[in-house]
Tab-separated table of C-alpha atoms and ligand atoms in Angstrom:
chain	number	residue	atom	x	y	z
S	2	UNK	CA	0.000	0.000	0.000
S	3	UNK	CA	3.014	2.212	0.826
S	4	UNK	CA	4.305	1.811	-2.827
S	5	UNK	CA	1.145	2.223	-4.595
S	6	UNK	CA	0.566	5.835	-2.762
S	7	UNK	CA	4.658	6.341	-3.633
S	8	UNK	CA	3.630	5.630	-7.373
S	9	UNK	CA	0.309	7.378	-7.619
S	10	UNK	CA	2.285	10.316	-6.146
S	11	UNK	CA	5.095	10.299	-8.714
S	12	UNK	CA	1.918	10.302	-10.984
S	13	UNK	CA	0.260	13.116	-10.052
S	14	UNK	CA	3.810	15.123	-10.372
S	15	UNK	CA	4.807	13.868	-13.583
S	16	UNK	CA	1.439	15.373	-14.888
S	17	UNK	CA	1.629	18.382	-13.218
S	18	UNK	CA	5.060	18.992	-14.572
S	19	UNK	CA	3.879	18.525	-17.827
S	20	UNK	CA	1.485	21.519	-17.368
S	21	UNK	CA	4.270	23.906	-16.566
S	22	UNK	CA	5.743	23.582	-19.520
S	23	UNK	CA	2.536	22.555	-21.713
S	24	UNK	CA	0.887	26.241	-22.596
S	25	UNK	CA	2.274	27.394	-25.864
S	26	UNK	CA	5.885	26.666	-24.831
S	27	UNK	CA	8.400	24.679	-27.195
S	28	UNK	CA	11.854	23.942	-26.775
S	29	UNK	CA	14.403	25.604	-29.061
S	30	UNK	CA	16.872	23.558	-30.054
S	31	UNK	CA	20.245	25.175	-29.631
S	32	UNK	CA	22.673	22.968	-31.301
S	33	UNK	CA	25.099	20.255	-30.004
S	34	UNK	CA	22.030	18.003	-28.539
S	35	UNK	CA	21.001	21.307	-26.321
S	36	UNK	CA	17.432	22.514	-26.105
S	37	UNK	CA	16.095	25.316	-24.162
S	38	UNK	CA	12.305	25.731	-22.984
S	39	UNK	CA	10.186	28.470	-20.874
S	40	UNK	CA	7.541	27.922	-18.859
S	41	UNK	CA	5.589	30.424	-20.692
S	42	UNK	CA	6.848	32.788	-23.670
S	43	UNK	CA	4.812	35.585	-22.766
S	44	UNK	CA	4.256	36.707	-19.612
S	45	UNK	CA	2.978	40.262	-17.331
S	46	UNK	CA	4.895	42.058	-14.804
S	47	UNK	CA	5.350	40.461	-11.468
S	48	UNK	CA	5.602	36.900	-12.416
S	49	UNK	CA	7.904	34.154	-12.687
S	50	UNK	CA	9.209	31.780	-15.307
S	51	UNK	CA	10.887	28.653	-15.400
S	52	UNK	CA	13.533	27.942	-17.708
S	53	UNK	CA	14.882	24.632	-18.446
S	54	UNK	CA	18.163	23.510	-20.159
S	55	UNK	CA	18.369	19.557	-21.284
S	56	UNK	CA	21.843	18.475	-22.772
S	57	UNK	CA	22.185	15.252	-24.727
S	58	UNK	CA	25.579	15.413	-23.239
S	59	UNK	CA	26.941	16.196	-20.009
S	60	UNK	CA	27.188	19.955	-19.049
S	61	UNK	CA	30.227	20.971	-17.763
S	62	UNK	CA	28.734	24.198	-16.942
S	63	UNK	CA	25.593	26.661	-17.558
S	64	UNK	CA	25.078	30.319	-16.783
S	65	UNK	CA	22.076	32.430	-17.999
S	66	UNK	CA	21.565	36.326	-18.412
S	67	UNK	CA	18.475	38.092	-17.670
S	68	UNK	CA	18.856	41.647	-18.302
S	69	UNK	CA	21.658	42.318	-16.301
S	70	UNK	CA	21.763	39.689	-13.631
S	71	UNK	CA	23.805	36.568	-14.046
S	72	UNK	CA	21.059	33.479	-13.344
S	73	UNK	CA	22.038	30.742	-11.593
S	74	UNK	CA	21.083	27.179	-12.969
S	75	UNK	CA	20.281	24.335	-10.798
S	76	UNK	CA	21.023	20.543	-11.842
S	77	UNK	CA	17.897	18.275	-11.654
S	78	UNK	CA	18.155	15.512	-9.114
S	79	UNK	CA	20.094	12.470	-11.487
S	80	UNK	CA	17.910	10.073	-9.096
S	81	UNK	CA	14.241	11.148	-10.530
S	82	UNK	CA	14.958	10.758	-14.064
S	83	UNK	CA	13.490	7.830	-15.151
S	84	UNK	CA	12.985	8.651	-18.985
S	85	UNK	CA	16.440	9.797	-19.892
S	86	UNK	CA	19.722	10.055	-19.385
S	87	UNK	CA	19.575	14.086	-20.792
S	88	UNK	CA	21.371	16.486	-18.256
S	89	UNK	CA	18.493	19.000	-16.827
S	90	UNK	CA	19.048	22.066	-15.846
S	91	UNK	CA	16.894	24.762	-14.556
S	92	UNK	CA	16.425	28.234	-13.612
S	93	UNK	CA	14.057	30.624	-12.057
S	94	UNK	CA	13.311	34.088	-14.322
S	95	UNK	CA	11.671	37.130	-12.241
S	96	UNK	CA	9.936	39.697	-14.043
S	97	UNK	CA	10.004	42.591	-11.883
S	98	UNK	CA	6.390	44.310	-11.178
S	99	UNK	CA	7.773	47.485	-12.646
S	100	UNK	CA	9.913	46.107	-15.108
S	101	UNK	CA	8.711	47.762	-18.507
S	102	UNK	CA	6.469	46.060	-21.235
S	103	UNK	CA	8.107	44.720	-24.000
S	104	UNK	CA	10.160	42.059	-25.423
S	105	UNK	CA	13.155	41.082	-23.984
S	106	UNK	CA	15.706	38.146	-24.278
S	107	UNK	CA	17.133	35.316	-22.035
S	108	UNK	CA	20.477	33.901	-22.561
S	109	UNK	CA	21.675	30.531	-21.507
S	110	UNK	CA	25.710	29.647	-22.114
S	111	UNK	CA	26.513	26.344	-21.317
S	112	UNK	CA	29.912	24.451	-21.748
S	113	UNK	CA	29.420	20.795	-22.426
S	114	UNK	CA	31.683	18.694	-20.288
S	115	UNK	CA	34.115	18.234	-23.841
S	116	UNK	CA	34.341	21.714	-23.833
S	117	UNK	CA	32.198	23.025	-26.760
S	118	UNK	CA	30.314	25.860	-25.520
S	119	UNK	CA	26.671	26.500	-26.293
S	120	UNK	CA	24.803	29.395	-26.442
S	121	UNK	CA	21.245	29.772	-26.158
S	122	UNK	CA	18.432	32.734	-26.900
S	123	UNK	CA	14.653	33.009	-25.812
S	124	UNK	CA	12.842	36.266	-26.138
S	125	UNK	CA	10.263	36.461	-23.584
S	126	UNK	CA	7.158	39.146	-23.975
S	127	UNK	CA	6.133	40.845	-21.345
S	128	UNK	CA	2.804	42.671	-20.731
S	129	UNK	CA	1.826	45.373	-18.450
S	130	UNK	CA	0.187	43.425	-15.379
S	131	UNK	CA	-3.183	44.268	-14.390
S	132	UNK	CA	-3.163	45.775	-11.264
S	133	UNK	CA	-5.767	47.342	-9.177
S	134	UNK	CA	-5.132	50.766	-7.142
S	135	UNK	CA	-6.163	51.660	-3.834
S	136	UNK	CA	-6.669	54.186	-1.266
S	137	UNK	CA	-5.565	53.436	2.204
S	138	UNK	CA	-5.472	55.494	5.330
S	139	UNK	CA	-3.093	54.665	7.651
S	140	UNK	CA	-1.240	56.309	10.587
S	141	UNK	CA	0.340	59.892	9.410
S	142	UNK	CA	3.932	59.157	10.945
S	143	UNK	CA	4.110	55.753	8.041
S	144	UNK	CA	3.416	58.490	5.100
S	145	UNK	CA	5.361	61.199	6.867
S	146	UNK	CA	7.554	60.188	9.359
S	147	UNK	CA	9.702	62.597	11.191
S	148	UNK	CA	13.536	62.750	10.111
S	149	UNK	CA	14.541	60.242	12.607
S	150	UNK	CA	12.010	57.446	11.382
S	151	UNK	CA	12.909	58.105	7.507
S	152	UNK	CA	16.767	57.979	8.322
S	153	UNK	CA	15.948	54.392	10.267
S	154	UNK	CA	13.375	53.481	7.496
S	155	UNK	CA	16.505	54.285	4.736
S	156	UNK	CA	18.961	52.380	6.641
S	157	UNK	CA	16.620	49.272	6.700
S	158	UNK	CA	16.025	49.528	2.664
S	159	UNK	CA	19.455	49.380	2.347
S	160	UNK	CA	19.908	46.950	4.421
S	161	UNK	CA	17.504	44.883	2.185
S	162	UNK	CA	18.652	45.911	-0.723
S	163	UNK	CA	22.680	44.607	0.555
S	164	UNK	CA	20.583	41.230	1.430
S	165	UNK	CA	19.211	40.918	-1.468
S	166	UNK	CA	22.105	41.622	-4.189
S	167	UNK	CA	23.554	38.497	-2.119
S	168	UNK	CA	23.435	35.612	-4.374
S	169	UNK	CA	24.183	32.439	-1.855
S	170	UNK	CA	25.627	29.844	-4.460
S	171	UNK	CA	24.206	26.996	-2.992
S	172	UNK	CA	20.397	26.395	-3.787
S	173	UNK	CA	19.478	25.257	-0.062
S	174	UNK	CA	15.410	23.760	-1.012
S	175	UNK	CA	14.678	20.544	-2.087
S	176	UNK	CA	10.855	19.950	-3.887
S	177	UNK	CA	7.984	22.014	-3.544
S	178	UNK	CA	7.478	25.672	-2.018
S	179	UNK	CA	4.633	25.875	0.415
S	180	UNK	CA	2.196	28.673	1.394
S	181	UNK	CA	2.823	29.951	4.474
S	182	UNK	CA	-0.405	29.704	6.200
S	183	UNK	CA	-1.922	26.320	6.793
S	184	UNK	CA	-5.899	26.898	6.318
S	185	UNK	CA	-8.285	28.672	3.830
S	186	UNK	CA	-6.494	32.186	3.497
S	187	UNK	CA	-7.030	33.608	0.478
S	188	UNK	CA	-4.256	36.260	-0.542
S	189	UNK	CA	-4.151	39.324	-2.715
S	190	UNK	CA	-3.242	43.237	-3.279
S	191	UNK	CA	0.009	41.616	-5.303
S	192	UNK	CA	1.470	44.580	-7.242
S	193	UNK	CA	-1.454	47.220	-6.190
S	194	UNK	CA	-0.515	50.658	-6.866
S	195	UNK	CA	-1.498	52.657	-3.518
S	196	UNK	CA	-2.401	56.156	-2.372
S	197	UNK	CA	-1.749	56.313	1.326
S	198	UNK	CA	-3.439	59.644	3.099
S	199	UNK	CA	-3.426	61.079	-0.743
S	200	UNK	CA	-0.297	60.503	-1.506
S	201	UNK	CA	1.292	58.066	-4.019
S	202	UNK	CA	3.524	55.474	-2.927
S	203	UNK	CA	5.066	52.705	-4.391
S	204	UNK	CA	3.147	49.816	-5.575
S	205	UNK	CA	2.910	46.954	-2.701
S	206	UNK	CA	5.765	44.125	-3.943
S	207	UNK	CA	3.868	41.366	-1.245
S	208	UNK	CA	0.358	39.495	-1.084
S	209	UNK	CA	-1.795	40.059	1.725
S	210	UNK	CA	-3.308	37.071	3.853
S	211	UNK	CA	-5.692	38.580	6.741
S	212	UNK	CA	-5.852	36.128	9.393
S	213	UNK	CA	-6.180	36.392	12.612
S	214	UNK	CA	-3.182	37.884	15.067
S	215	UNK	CA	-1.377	34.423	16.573
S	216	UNK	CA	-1.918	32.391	13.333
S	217	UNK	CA	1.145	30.467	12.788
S	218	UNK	CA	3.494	31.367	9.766
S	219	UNK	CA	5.545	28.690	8.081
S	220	UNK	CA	8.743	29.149	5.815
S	221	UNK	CA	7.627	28.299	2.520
S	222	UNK	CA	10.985	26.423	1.826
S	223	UNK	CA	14.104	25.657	3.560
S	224	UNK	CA	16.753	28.371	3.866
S	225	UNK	CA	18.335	30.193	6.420
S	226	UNK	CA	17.230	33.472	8.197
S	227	UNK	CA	19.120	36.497	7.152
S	228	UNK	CA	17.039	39.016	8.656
S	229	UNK	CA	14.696	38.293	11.880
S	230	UNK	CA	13.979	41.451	13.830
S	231	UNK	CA	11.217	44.387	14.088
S	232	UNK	CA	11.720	47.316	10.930
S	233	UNK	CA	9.590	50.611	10.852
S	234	UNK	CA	7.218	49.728	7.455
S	235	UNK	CA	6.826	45.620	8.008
S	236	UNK	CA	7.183	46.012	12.031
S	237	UNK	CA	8.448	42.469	12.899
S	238	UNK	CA	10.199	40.808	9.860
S	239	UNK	CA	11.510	37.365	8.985
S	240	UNK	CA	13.581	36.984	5.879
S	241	UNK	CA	14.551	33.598	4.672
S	242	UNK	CA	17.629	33.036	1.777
S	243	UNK	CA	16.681	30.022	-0.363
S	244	UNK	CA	19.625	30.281	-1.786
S	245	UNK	CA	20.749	31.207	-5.782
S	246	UNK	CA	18.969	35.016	-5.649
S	247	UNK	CA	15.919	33.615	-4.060
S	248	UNK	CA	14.600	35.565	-0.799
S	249	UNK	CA	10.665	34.904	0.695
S	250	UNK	CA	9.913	37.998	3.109
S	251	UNK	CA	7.332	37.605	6.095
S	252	UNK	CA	6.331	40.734	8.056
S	253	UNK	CA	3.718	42.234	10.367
S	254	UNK	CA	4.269	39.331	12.889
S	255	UNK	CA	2.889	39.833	16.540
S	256	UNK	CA	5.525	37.455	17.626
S	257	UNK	CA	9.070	36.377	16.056
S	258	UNK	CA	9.649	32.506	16.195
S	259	UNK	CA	13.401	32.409	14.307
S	260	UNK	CA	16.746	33.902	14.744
S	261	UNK	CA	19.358	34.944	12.061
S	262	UNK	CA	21.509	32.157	11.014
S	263	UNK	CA	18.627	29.286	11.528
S	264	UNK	CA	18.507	26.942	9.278
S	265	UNK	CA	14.685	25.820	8.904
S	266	UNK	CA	13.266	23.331	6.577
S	267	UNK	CA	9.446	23.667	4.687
S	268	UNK	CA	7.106	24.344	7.414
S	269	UNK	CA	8.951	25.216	10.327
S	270	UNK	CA	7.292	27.861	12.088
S	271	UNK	CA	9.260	31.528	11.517
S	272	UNK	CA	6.411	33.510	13.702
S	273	UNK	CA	2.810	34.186	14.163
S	274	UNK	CA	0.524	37.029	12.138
S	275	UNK	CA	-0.097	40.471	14.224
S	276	UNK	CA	-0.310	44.203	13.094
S	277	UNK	CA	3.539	45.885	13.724
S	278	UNK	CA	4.102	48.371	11.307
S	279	UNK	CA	2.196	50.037	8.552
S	280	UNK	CA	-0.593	48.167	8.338
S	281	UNK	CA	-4.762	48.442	8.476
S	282	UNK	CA	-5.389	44.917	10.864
S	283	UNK	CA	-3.968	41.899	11.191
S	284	UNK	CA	-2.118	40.218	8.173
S	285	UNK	CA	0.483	38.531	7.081
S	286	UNK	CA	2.269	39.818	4.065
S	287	UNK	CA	4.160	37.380	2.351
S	288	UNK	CA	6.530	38.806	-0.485
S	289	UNK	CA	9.236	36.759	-2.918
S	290	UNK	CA	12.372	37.978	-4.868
S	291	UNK	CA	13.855	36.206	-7.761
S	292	UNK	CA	17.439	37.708	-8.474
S	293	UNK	CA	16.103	41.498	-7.314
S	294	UNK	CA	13.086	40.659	-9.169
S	295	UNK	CA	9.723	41.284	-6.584
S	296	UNK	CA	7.403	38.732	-7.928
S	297	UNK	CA	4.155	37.503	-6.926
S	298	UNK	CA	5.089	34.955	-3.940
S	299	UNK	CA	2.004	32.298	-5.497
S	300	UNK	CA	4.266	31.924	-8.541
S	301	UNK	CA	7.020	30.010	-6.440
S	302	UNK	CA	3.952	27.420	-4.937
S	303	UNK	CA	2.513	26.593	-8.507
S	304	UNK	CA	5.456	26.735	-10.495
S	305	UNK	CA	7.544	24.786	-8.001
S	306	UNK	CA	3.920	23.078	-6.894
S	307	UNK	CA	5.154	19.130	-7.373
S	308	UNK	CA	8.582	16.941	-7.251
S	309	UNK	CA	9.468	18.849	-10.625
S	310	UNK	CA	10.345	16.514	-13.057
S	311	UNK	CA	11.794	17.292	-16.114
S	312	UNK	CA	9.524	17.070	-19.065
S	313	UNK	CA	9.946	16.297	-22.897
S	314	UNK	CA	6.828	18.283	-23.889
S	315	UNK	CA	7.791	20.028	-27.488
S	316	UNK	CA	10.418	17.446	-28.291
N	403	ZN	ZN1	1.154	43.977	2.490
């Protein structure tokens, strides 16, 4: 009985791998026994792609270039193929909520393990995303603080910013990424342009889950905590490295339940939901970034939804 749920579960994730790459997506062959696919070709502002390298040959090495980021590839676990023998790599794409509309291109050089290098070229559209915009009202001192909060709310943006330009080489998950709530929470606001008090601000890079304050929060992945203390905007604040560029944020927490340098796995509880900071009630507000990319956080859970197998759809 213990096999057959084993099987039917390799099953289910075999399918639902096929989807990723199923919608309009084809692989480009690049030469050499290399192909490259995307999860989607087009795409909006705020999401993510996947993008997937399989080699005929060994790969000695692969690097891709997204704008001007250098994108780390992963190697697909050897021990799940059962189809092939092709080496898989794969990558994570953010498109930036404010990154322009247009057409852009993704580059892929790989050096097989003989030494003949590769070079591969997707052009990726992206659309304007469709975001709502709001009105909020919150407490004066979060859309004007005094001198003293906007020099500490500076420091910690920097502070961010220095976390998040830090590419750990290592990917540190294995398998799926979680939501961080265990219940019925819907989220949303992703990408919302907002007025606060009248005045334009700029456009919220998390999605919000009300729930009630003391609802546990669980890291989506495993990682380690960079960042686990109380800031002025997100009050008290978990960040978690994934590792390669990827960060998952977690703020507004009435309580902190992690400590910088933890390691914790896919579940482990980081803190509970409250209302620190700028915020109308309790909520937890869950954000992701891909390589400096903010992205919608949901992206990470379906993309990344199943023991990712590699596909051959478009071969
Ligand atoms: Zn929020």
């Amino acid at each position: 009985m213990g096999m057959e749920r084993i099987r039917f579960g390799l099953g289910l994730g075999w399918i639902a791998a096929t989807l990723v790459f199923a919608a309009g997506a084809r692989a480009e062959d690049c030469g050499s026994g290399v192909h490259i696919q995307l999860s989607a070709p087009e795409t909006a502002q705020g999401t993510l792609l996947l993008a997937e390298v399989r080699s005929v040959k060994p790969l000695a090495s692969i690097t891709g270039k997204w704008g001007e980021r250098d994108v780390p590839f992963w190697k697909e676990d050897a021990s799940r193929k059962t189809e092939s023998s092709e080496d898989v790599r794969r990558a994570l794409l953010g498109v930036d909520l404010e990154k322009p509309a247009g057409k852009y291109s993704f580059t892929a050089d790989a050096q097989l393990a003989s030494g003949k290098r590769v070079s591969c070229a997707v052009s990726i559209g992206v659309e304007e995303g469709h975001f709502a915009k709001e009105s909020l009202t919150v407490k004066q001192q979060f859309v004007e603080p005094n001198p003293e909060q906007e020099a500490r709310a500076k420091a910690e943006q920097q502070r961010l910013l220095e976390i998040y330009n830090t590419v750990t080489p290592e990917r540190l998950w294995d398998g799926p990424f979680r939501m961080p709530l265990v219940g019925d929470f819907k989220g949303s606001n992703f990408g919302k342009r907002r007025i606060l008090n009248g005045q334009p601000r700029s456009p919220h890079g998390g999605t919000d889950f009300p729930a009630p304050s003391g609802t546990p929060v669980h890291a989506s992945q495993r990682g380690r905590v960079v960042l686990a203390e109380e800031l002025f905007f997100s009050g008290n604040t978990v960040v978690v490295d994934h590792g390669l560029g990827i960060y998952t944020f977690y703020c507004h927490f009435s309580e902190i339940d992690a400590k910088v340098g933890d390691i914790v796995d896919a579940g482990t509880v980081i803190g509970k939901v409250g209302a620190t900071g700028r915020v109308t009630g309790p909520h937890l507000h869950w954000a992701l970034e891909v390589e400096r990319a903010r992205v919608s956080a949901l992206d990470i859970v379906k993309l990344l939804n199943r023991e990712s197998r590699p596909v051959a759809a478009g071969h």
